[in-house]
Coordinates of C-alpha atoms in Angstrom, one line a residue:
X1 CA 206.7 159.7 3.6
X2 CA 205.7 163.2 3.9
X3 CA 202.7 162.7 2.8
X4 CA 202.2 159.5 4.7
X5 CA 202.8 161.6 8.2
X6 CA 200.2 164.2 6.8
X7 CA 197.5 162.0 6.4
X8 CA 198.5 160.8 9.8
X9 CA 197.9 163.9 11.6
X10 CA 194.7 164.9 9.7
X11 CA 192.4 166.6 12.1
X12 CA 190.1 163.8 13.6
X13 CA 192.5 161.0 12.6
X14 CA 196.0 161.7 12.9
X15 CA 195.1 163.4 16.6
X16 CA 195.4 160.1 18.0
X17 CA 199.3 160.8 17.7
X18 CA 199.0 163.9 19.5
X19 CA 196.1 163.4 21.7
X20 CA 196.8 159.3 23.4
X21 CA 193.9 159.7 25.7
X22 CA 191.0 159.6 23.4
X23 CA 192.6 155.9 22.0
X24 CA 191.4 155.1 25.5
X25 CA 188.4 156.4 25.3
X26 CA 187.3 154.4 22.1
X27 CA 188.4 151.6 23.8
X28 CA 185.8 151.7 26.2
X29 CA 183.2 152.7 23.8
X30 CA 184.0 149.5 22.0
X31 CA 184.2 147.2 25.1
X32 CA 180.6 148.3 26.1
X33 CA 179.0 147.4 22.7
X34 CA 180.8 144.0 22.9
X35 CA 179.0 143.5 26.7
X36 CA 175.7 144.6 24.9
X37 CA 176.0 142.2 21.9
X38 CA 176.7 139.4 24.2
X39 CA 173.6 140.2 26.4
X40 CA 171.5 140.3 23.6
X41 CA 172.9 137.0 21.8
X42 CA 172.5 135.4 25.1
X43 CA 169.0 136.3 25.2
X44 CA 168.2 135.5 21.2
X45 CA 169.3 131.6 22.4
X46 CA 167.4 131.5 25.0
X47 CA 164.0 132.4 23.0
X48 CA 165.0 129.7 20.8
X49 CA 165.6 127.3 23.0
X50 CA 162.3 128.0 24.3
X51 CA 160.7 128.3 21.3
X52 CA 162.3 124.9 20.5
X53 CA 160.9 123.0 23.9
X54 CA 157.4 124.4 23.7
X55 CA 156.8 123.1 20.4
X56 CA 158.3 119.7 20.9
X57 CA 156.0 119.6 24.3
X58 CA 152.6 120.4 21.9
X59 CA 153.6 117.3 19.6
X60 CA 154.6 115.4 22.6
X61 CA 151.2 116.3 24.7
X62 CA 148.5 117.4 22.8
X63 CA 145.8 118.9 24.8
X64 CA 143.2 116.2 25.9
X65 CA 140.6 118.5 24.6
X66 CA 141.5 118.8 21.0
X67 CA 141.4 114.7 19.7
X68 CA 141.6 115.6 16.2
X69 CA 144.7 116.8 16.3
X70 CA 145.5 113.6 17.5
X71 CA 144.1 112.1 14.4
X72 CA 145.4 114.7 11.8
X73 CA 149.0 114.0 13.2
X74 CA 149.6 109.8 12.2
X75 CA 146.4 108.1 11.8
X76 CA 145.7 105.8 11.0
X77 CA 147.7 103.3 11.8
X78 CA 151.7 104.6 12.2
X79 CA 151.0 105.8 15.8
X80 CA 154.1 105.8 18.7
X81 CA 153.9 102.5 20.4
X82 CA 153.2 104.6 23.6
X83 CA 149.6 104.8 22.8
X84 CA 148.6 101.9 23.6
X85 CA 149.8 102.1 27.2
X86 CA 147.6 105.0 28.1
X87 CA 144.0 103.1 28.6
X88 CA 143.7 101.2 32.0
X89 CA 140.7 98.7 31.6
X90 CA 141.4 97.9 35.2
X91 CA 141.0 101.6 35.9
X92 CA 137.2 101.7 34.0
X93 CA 136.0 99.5 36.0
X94 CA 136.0 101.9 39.2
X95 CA 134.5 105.3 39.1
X96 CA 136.9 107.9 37.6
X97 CA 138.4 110.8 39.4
X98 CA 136.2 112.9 40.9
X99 CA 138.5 116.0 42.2
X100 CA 137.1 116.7 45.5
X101 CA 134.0 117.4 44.2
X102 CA 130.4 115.7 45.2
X103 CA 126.9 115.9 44.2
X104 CA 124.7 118.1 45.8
X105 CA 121.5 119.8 44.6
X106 CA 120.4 121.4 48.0
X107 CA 120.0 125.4 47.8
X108 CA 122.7 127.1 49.0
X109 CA 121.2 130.2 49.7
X110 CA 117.5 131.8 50.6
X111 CA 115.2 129.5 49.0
X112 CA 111.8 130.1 50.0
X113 CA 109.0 127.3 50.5
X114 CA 106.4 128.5 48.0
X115 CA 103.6 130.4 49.0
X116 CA 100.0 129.2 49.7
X117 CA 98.5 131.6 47.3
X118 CA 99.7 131.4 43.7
X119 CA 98.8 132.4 40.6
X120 CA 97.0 129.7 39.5
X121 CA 97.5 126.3 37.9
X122 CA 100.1 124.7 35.3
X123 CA 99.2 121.8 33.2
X124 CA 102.2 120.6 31.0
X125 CA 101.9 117.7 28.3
X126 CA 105.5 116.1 27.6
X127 CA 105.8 114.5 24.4
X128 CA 108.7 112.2 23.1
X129 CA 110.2 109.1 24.5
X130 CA 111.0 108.8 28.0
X131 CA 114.0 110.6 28.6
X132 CA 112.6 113.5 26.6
X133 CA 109.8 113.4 29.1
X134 CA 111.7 113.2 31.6
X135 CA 113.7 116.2 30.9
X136 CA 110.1 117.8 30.6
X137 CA 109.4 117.3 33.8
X138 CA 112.0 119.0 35.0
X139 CA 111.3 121.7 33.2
X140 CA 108.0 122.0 33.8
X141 CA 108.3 122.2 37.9
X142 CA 111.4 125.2 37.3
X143 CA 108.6 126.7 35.2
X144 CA 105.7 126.3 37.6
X145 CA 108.4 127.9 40.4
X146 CA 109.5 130.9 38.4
X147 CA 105.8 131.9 38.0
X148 CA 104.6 131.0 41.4
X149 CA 102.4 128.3 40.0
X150 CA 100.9 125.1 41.2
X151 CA 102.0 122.6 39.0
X152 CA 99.1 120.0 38.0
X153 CA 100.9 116.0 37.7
X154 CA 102.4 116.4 34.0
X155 CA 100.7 114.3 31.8
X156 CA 103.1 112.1 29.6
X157 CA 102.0 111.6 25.7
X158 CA 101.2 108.5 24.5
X159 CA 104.3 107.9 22.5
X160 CA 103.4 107.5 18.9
X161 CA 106.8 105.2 18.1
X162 CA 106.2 103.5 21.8
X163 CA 102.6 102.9 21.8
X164 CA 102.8 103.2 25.1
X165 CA 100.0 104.7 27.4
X166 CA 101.2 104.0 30.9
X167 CA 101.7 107.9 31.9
X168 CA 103.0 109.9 34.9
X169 CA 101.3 107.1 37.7
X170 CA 102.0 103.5 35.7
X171 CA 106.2 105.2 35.4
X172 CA 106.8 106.8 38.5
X173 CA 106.3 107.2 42.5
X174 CA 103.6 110.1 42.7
X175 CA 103.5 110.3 46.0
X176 CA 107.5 110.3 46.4
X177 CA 107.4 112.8 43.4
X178 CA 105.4 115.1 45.4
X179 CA 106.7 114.9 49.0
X180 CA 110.4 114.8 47.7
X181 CA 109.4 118.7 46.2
X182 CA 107.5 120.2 48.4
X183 CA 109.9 122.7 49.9
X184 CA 109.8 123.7 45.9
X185 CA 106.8 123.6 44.3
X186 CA 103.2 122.7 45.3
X187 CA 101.9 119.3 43.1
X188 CA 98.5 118.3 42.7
X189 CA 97.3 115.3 40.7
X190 CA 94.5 117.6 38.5
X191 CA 92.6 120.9 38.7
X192 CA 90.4 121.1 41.4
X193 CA 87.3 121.9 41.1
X194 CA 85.6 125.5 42.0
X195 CA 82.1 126.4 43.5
X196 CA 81.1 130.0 41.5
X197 CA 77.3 131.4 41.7
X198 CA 76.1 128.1 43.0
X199 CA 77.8 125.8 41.1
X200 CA 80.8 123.3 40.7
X201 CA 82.9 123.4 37.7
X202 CA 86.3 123.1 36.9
X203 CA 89.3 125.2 35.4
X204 CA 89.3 125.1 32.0
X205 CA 93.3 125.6 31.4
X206 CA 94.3 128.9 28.4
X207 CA 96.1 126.3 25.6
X208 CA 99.2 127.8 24.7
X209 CA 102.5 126.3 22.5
X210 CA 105.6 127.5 24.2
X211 CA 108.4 128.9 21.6
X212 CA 111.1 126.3 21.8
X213 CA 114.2 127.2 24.2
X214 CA 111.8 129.5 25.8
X215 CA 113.8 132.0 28.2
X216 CA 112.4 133.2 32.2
X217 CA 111.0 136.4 30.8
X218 CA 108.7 134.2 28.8
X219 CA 107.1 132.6 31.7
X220 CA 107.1 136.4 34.0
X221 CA 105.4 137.6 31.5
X222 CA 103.1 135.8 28.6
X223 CA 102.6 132.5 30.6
X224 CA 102.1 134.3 33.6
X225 CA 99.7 136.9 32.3
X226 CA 97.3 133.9 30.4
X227 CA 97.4 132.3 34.0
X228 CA 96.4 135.1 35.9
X229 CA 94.0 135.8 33.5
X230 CA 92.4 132.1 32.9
X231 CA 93.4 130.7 36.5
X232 CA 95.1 128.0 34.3
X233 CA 97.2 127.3 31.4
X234 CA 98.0 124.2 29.2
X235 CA 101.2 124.3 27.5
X236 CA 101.5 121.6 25.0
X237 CA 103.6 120.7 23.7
X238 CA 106.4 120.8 26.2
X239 CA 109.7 119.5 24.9
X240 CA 112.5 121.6 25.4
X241 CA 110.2 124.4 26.2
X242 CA 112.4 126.0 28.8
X243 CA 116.3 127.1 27.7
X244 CA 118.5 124.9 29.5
X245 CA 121.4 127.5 30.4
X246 CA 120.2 130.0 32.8
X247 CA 122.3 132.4 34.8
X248 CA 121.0 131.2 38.3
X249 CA 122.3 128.3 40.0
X250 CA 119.7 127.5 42.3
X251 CA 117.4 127.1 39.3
X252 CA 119.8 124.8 38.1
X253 CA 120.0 122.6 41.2
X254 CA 116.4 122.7 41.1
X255 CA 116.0 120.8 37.9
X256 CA 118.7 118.3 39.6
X257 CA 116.6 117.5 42.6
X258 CA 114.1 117.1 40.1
X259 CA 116.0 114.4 37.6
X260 CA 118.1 112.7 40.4
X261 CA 116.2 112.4 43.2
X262 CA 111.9 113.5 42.9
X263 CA 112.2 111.0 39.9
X264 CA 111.8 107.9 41.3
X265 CA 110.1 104.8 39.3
X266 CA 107.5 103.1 40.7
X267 CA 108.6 100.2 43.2
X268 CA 107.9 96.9 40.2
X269 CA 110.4 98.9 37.7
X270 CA 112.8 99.0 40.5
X271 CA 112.5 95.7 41.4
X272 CA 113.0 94.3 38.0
X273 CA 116.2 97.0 37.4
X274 CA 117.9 95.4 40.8
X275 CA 117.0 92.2 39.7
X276 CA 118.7 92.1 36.9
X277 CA 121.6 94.2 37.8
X278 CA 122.0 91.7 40.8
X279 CA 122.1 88.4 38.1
X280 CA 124.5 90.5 36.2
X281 CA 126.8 91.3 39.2
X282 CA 126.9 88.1 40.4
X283 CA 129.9 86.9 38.4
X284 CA 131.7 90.1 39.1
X285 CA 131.6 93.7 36.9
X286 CA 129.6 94.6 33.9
X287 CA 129.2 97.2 31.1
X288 CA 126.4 98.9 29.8
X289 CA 126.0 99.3 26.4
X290 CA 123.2 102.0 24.7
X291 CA 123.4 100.7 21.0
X292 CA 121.1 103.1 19.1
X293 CA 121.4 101.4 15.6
X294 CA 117.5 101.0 15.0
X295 CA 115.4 102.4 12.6
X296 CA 114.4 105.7 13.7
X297 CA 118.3 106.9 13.8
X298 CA 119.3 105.1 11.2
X299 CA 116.3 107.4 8.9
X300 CA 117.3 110.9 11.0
X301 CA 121.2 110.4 10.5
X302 CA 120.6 108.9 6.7
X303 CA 122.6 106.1 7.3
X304 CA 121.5 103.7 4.4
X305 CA 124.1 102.3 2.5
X306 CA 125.2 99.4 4.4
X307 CA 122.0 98.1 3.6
X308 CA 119.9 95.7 1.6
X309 CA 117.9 97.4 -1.3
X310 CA 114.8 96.1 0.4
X311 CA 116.2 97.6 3.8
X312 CA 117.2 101.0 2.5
X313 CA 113.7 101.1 0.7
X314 CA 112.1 100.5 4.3
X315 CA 114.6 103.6 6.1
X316 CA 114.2 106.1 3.0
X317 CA 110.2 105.5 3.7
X318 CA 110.4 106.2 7.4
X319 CA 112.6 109.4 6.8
X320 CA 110.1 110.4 4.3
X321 CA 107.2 110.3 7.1
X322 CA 108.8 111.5 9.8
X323 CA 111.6 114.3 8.8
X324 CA 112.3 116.8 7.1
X325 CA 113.2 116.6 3.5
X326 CA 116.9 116.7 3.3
X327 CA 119.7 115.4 0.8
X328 CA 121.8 113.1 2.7
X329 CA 125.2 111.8 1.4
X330 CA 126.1 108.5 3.5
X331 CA 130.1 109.1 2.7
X332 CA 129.7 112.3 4.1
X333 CA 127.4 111.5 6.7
X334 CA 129.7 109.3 7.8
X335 CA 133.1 111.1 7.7
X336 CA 131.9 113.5 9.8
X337 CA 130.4 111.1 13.1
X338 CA 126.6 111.4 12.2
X339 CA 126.2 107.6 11.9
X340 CA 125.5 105.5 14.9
X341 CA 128.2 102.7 15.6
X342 CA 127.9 99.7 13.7
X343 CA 127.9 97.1 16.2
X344 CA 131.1 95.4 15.1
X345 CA 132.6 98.8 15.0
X346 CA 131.8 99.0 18.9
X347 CA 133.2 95.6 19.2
X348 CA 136.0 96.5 17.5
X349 CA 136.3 99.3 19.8
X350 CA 135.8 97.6 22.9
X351 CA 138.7 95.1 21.9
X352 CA 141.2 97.3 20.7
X353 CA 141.0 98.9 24.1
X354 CA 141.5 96.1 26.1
X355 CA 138.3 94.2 26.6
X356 CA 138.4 90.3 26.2
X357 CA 135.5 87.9 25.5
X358 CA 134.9 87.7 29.3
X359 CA 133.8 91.3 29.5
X360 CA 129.8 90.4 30.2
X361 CA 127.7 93.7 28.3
X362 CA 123.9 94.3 29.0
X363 CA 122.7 95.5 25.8
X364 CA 120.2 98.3 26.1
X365 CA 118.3 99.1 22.5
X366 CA 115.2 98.6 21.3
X367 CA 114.8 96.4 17.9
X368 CA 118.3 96.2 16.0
X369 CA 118.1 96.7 12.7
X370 CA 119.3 94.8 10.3
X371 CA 118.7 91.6 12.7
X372 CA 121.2 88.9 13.4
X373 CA 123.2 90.1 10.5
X374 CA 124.5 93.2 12.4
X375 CA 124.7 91.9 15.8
X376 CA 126.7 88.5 15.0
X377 CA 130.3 90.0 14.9
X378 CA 129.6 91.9 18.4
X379 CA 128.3 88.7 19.9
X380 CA 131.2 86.8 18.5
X381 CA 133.9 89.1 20.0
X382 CA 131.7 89.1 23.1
X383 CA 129.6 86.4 23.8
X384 CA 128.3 87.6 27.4
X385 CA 126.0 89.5 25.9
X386 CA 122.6 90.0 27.6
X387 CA 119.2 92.4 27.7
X388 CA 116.7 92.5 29.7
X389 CA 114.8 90.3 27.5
X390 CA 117.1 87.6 28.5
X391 CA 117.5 88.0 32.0
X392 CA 114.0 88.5 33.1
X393 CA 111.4 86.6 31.6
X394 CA 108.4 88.4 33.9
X395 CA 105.1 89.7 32.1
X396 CA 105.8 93.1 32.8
X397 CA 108.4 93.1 30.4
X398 CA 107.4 90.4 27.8
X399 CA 104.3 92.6 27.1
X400 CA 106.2 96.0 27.1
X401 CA 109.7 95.3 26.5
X402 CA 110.0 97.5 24.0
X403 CA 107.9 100.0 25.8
X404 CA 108.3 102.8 28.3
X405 CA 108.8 100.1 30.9
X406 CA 110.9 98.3 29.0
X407 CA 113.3 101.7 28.6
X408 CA 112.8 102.2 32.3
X409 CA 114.4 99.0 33.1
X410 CA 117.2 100.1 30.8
X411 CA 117.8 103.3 32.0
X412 CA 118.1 101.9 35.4
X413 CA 120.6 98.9 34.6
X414 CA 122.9 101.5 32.6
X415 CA 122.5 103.6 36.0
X416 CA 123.9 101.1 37.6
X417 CA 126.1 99.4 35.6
X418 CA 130.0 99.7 36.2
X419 CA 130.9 101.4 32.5
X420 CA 128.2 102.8 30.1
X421 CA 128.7 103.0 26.4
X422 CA 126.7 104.7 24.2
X423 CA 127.1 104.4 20.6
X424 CA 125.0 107.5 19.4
X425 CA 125.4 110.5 22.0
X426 CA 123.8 113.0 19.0
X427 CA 119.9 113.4 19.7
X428 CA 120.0 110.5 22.1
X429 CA 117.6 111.5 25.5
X430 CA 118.6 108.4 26.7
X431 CA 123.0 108.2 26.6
X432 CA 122.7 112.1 27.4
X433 CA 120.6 112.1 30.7
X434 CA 122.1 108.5 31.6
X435 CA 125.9 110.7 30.9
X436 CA 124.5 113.5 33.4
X437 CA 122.9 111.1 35.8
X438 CA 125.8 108.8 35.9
X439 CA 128.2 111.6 36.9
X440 CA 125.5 112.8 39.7
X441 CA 125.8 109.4 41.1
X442 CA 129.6 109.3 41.5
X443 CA 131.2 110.0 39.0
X444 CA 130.8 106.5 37.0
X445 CA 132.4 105.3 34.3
X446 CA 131.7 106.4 30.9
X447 CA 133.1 105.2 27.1
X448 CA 132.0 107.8 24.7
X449 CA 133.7 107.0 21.3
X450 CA 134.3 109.7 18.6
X451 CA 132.9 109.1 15.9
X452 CA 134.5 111.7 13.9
X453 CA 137.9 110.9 14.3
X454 CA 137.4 106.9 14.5
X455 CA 135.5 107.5 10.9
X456 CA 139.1 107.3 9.5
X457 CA 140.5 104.4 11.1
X458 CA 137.2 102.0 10.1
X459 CA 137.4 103.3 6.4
X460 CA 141.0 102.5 6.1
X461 CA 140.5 99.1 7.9
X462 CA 137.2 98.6 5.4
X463 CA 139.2 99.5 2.2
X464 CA 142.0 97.1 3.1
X465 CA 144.5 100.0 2.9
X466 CA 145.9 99.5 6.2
X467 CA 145.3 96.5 8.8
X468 CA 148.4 96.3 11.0
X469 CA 148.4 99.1 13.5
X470 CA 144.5 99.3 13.6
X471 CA 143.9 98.8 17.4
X472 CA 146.3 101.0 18.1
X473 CA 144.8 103.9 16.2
X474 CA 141.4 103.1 17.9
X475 CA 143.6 103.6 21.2
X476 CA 145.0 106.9 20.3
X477 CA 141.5 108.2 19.8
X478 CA 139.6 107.2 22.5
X479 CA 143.1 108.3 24.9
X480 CA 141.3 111.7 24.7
X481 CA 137.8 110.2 26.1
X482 CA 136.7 112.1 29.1
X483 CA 135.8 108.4 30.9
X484 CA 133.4 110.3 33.6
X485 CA 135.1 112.8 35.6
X486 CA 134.9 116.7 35.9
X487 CA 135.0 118.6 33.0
X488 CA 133.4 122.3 31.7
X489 CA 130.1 122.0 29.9
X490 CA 130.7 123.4 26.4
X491 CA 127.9 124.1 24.7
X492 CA 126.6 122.0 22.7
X493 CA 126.3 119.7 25.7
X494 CA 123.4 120.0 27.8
X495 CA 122.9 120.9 31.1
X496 CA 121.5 117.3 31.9
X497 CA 124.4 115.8 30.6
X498 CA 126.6 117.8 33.0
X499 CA 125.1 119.8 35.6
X500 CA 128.9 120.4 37.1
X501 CA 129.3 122.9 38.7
X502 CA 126.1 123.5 39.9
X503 CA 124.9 120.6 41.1
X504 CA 128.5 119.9 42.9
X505 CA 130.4 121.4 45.6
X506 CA 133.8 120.3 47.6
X507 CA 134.1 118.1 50.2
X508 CA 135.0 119.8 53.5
X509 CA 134.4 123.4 52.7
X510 CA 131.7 125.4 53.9
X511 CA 130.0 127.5 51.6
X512 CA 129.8 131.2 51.5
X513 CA 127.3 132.4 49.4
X514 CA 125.4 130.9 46.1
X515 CA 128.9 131.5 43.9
X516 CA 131.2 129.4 46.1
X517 CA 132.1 125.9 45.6
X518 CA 131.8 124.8 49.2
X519 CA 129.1 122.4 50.2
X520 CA 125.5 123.3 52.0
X521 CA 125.3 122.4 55.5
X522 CA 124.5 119.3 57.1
X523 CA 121.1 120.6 58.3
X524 CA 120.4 122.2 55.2
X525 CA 116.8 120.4 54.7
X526 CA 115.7 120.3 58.6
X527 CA 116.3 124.6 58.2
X528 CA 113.8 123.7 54.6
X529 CA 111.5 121.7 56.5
X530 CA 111.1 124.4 59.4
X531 CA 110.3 127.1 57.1
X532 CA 107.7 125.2 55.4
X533 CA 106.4 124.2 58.5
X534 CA 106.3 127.9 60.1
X535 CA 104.7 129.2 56.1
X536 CA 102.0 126.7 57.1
X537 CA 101.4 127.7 60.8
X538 CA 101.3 131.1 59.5
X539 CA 99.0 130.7 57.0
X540 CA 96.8 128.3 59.7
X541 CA 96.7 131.2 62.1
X542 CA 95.5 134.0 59.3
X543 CA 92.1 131.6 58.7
X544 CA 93.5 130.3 55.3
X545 CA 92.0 126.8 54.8

């Protein structure tokens, strides 16, 4: 006991017999590290319950920018029943949302008429299809405005794949071209001719080849010092010649007045286009379809084994004159998107999203190949299906259907048409500029499969793995389409697949400066049309002729 009451009164411990405050004391200490524990478990649950209901709302709501996810969670075929809910044909058929925003390429800041005196004359010689010409073109007036040149008609090359010869004045409006730029860059039809010591000769034009993706300090200085020098220059040839991203947005909207509205096809090509898109719209909507399984992609992408032995032979021979050398592995070619659609697989697509055998398509392609083989299953699932071949029977496009006027007629009823689908948006001139020419024009309707991630879904299907479910994997891939409205142009895309947002602005606000969204104003080209008109009386009253 004694020993008990020592311990007891030990300094430090048995004080709290002698000394009853500090018991009190200690209690405290301890009720304040209980508050603070329950704070901080409080807040530990809270992170968790966060943590918890941010995850769930990823699997629940992937981002509309990241479809393979999408695939890489279920597909193929054990998708949520929700899915399939999610695609509106009804909805396709109208223009998609366009946010507030409307085209408009007009400058919105000082822009200039050009000068009377420049610095002498651009010839430009664009070679590829139409489309690649046509994105040429643009090119080539930008160019002949950043070096304060006068641009000579650009001369479009006789198409070795076309065989078509019609050029600049057999495609388009020359006159309409010119007028429609002249507050941008002065056009004339060819060098003129001088009169030197006597006699009359013309401008032989400096031949130079243009580094591809060439930037604006190419054209200040090396083009621009050969033109001063030679008084002309010849830049041949002139496909993506000019890089298409360039930190200046009235440069931009420059190459859209260009594409959308200085391009205009001569009056016979737009007479056929309405034509047809009039026969079409008759019995109510219709879809476009750009189905680029021909020969030519088939040998680039190296897309063979689908084929005959004899047909395979004929592709590996056109790869072998045209491209380069490369080993191509049709599996992998194909698991990765770099084949065009089949056109069952696009039939397959077009049903699985909600598209009956009413839907009427106008087929834009040149010759299918394969033949009736290939096409039967799409034409089965959708008999309504047309081409300019069968709607029109005029000579203009019996003897060049599958010319330059035949794919001018083709461009314009996809243009038109009230959903375009193209089956190959890789190096395709013609679904990329229709993409970017189709948003300028209101934001229309657009189905652009991927290929990548429906690769999966027609393997299974083709293997016999997996058939139930199939349409609605399709849907849960193409639920992350962008069907035509605003979005950011990521590189790769090109500029004339999406010129937003410089070729945009919003509805009902003004704009302040070149960097702001809001709109030019009303006047915009009568303030143009002035200033040209005062550069001229100016240059009238100095004795220029």
């Amino acid at each position: 006991m004694i020993v008990g009451l020592w311990i007891l009164l030990r300094p430090g411990e048995g004080m709290m017999l002698k000394r009853p405050y500090y018991n009190r004391h200690q209690l405290k200490q301890v009720k304040g590290l209980l508050g603070r524990f329950r704070i901080v478990v409080f807040l530990i649950v809270i992170l968790i319950i966060y943590f918890i209901v941010i995850s769930t709302s990823k699997t629940n709501y992937l981002s509309p920018e990241s479809p393979s996810e999408v695939t890489s969670l279920q597909l193929p075929f054990n998708l949520q029943p929700s899915y399939a809910s999610l695609i509106s044909v009804e909805k396709l058929w109208n223009p998609a949302d366009s946010g507030g925003w409307i085209p408009s390429s007009t400058p919105r800041s000082n822009w200039p008429p050009p000068p009377k005196e420049t610095n002498g004359y651009l010839r430009v010689r664009c070679n590829g299809g139409l489309n690649q010409q046509r994105t040429a073109i643009c090119n080539a007036v930008l160019a002949a405005r950043i070096m304060n040149a006068t641009l000579v008609l650009p001369e479009l090359d006789t198409n070795s794949y076309w065989h078509d010869d019609s050029g600049f004045q057999g495609l388009y409006d020359v006159d309409y071209f010119i007028k429609s730029l002249r507050f941008d860059v002065r056009i004339v039809e060819s060098i003129p001719e001088i009169r030197k010591n006597g006699k009359t000769k013309k401008i032989k034009a400096f031949q130079i080849r243009p580094p591809r993706d060439a930037g604006i300090d190419w054209y200040t200085s090396v083009a621009l010092e050969k033109m001063k020098e030679h008084g002309a220059i010849y830049l041949t040839p002139f496909s993506h010649r000019l890089a298409e991203e360039i930190n200046n947005p009235e440069y931009q909207r420059l190459r859209c007045r260009v594409n959308y509205h200085a391009l205009r096809f001569k009056p016979h090509i737009m007479q056929l286009s309405q034509s047809i898109v009039a026969k079409l719209r008759s019995q109510g909507h219709f879809m476009s379809i750009h189905l680029r399984f021909e020969k030519d992609m088939l040998a680039f992408a190296g897309c063979f084994d689908i084929f005959s032995p004899n047909e395979q032979k004929v592709l590996r021979k056109y790869r072998k004159e045209n491209f380069a050398e490369k080993k191509l592995v049709y599996n992998e070619r194909r698991a990765i998107g770099k084949c065009p659609l089949t056109p069952e697989e696009v039939g397959l697509v077009l049903r699985s999203m909600g598209f009956d055998n009413s839907t009427r398509i106008y087929l834009a392609a040149g010759d299918l190949f394969g033949g009736d083989h290939f096409i039967k299953p799409l034409r089965t699932m959708f008999p309504k299906l047309e081409n300019h071949s069968s709607l029109d029977s005029s000579t203009d496009l019996t003897d060049n259907s599958q010319g330059l006027i035949g794919s001018a007629v083709d461009y314009m009823v996809c243009l038109l048409s009230d959903i375009f689908m193209p089956t190959y948006d890789g190096p395709s001139n013609f679904a990329n500029n229709l993409l970017g020419h189709r948003l300028y024009y209101g934001f229309r309707s657009n189905i652009r499969p991927d290929r990548k991630s429906l690769a999966p879904v027609f393997i299974k299907r083709e293997e016999k793995k997996e058939v139930v479910g199939f349409e609605e994997a399709v849907r849960a891939v193409m639920r992350w389409t962008n069907f035509g409205g605003v979005h950011k142009r990521v590189p790769p895309e090109s500029f004339y697949t999406n010129s937003w947002p410089e070729c945009f602005c919003r509805a009902g606000v003004a704009a302040v400066g070149e960097e702001e969204d809001g709109c030019p104003p009303e006047n915009m080209m009568e303030v143009l049309e002035e200033r040209l008109e005062r550069e001229m009386r100016n240059v009238s009253l100095n004795g220029d002729e």
